[in-house]
Short mmCIF file of C-alpha atoms in Angstrom, two decimals:
data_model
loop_
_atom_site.label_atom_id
_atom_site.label_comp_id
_atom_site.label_asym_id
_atom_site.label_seq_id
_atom_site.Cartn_x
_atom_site.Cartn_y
_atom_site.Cartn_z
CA UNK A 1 -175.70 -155.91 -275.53
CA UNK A 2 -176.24 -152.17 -274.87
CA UNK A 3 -179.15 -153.18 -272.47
CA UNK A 4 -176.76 -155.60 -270.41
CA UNK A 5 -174.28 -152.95 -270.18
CA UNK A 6 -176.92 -150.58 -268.62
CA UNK A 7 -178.67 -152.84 -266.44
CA UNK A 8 -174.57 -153.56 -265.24
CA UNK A 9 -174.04 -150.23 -264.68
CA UNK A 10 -177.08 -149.48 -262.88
CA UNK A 11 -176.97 -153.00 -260.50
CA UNK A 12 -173.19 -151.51 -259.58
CA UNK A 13 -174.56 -147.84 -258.95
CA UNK A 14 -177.29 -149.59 -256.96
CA UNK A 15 -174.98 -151.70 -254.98
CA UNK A 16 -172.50 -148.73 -254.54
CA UNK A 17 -175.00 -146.47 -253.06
CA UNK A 18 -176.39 -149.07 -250.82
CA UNK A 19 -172.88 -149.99 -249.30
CA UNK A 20 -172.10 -145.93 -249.05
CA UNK A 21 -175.03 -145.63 -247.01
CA UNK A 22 -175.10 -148.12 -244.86
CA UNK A 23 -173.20 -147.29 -241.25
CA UNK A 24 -170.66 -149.62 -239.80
CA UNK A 25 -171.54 -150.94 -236.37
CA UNK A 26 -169.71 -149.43 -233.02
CA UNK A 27 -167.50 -152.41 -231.78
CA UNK A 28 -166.26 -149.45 -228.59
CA UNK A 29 -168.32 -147.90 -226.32
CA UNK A 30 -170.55 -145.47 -228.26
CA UNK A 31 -169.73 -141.66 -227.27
CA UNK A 32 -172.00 -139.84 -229.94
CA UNK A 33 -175.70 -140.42 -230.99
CA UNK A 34 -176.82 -138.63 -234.35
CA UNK A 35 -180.65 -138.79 -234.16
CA UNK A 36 -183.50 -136.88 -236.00
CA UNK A 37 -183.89 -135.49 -239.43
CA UNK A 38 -181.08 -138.26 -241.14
CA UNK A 39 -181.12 -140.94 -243.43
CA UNK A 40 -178.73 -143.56 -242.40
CA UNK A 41 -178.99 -145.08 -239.05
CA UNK A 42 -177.93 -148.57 -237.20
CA UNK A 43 -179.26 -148.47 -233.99
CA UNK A 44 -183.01 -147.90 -234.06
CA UNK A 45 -183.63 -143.96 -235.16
CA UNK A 46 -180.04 -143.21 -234.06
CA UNK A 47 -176.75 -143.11 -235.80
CA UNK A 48 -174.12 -144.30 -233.35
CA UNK A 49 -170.10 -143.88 -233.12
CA UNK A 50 -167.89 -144.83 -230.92
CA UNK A 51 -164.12 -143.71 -231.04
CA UNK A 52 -162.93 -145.33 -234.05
CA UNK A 53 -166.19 -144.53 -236.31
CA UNK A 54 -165.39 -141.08 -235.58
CA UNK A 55 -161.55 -141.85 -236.13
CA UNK A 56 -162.79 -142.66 -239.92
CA UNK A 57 -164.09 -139.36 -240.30
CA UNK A 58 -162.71 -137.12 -242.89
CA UNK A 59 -161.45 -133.83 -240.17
CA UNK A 60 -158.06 -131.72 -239.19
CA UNK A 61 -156.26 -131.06 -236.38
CA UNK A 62 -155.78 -127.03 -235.95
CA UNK A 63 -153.57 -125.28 -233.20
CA UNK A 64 -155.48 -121.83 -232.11
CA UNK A 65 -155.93 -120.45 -228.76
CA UNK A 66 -159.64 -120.50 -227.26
CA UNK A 67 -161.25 -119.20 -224.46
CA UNK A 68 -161.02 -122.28 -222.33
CA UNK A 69 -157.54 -123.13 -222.57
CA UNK A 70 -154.13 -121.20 -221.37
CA UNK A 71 -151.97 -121.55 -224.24
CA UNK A 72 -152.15 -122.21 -227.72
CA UNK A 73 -153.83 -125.61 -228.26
CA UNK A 74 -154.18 -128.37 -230.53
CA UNK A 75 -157.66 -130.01 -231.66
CA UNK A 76 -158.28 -132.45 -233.71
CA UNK A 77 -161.28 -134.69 -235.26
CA UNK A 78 -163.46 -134.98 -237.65
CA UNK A 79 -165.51 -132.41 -239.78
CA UNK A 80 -169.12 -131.85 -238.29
CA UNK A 81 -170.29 -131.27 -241.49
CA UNK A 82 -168.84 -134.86 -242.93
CA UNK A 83 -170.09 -136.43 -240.03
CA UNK A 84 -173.58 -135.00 -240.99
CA UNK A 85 -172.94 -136.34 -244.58
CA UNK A 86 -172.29 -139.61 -243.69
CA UNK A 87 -175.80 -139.56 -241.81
CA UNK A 88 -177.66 -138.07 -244.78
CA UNK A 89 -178.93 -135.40 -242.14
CA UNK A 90 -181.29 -132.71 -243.63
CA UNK A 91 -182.55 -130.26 -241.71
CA UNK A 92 -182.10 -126.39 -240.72
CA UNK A 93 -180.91 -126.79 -237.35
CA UNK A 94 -178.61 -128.65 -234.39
CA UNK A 95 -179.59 -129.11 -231.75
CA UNK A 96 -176.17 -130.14 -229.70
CA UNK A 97 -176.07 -132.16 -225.97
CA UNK A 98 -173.72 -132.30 -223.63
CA UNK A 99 -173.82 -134.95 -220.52
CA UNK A 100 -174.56 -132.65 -218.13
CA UNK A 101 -177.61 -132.04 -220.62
CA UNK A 102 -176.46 -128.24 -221.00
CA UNK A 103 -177.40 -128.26 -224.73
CA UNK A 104 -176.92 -125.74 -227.77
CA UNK A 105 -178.87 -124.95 -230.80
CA UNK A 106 -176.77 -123.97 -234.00
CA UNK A 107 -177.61 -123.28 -237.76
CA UNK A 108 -177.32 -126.30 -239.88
CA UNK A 109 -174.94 -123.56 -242.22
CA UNK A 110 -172.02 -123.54 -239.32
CA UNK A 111 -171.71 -126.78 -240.50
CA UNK A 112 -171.47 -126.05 -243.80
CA UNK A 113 -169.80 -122.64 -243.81
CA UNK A 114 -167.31 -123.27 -241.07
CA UNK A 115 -164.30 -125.99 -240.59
CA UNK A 116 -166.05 -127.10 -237.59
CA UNK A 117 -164.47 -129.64 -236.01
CA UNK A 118 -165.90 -132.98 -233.58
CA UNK A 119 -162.42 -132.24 -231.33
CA UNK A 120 -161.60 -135.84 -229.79
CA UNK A 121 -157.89 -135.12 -229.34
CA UNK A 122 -156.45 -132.16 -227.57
CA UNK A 123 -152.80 -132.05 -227.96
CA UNK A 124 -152.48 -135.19 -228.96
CA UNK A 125 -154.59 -136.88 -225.93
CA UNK A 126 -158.08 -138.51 -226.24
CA UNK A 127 -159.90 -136.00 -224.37
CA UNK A 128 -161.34 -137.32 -221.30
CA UNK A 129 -164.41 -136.01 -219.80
CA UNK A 130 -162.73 -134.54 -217.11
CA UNK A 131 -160.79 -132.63 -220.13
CA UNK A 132 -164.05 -131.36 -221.95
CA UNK A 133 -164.45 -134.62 -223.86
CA UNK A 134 -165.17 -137.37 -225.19
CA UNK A 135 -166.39 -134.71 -227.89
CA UNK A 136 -165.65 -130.75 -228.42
CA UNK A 137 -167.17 -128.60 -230.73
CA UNK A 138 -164.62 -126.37 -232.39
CA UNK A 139 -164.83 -123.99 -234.58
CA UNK A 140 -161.99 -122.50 -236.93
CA UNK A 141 -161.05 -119.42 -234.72
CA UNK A 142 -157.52 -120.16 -236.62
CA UNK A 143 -158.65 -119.23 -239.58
CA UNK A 144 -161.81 -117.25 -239.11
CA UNK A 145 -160.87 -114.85 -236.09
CA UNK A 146 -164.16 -112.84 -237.00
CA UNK A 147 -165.58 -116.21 -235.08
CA UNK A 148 -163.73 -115.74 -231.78
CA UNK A 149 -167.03 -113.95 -230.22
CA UNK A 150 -169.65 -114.52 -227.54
CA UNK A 151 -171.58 -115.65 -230.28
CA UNK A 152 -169.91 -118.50 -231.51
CA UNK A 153 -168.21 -119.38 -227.98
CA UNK A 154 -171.75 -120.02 -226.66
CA UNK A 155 -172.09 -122.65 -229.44
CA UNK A 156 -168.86 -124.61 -228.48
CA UNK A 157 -170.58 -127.14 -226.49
CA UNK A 158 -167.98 -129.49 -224.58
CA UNK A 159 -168.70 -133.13 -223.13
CA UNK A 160 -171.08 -134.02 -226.09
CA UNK A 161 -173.25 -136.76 -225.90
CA UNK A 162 -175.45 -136.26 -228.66
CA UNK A 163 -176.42 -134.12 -231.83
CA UNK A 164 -180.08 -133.38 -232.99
CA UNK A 165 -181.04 -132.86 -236.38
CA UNK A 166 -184.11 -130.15 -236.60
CA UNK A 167 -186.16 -130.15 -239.98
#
């Protein structure tokens, strides 16, 4: 009896971790490609999202003022650093693209560290590319104003297209 109950428990943990890793499909048009050091993919050696993937996201919205807006503005989207958990990405580094291929690198620990938000609303809007979007990298200046430098600004890549996991 004891033996059924474990080989059960282990057939559910098996079947639990296999539906937790698999990735959903994009049913939209895809606006973000994960690719390089992760686990789960469903589209060759990428992970790809469109809007609603993205929507599904664990994340916050945060009003803060930034360098490329007038006023105080609100974000909102998910966490970078539960989008990398939901990709099983491992790695030290980020490498992060824009469309216009300008393109960022950033330590795997302002994931981690930081609120860092995937911004795909800005004051409520879906973020157009005109706008800086489909994708904005934020990071908490609300909470962390020690981040509000050249430093962290030159990291906030706009119009993402892509994310690059370094090992």
């Amino acid at each position: 009896m004891r033996a059924l109950l474990i080989s059960c428990a282990l057939a559910m943990l098996g079947a639990t971790s296999t539906l937790a890793a698999e990735l959903g499909q994009p049913k939209g048009t895809v606006i973000l490609s994960v690719t390089g050091a992760i686990e789960r993919t469903n589209s060759g050696e990428a992970a790809e999202f469109d809007l609603a993937m993205l929507e599904e996201i664990a994340g916050r919205s945060a009003s803060m003022r930034t360098p490329w807006t007038d006023s105080v503005t609100e974000f909102e989207g998910p966490y970078l650093d539960a989008l990398l958990e939901a990709v099983g990405a491992h790695g030290h580094k980020l490498v992060v693209k824009a469309l216009n291929d300008y393109s960022a690198e950033l330590p795997l620990e302002d994931a981690r560290d930081f609120e860092t938000i995937l911004a795909l609303r800005m004051n409520g809007e879906t973020m157009s590319v005109r706008e800086k979007g489909p994708l904005f990298l934020i990071y908490p200046f609300d909470k962390n104003p020690e981040l509000y430098n050249e430093k962290y600004f030159s990291r906030s890549v706009w119009q993402i297209r892509e994310i690059e996991v370094v090992d």
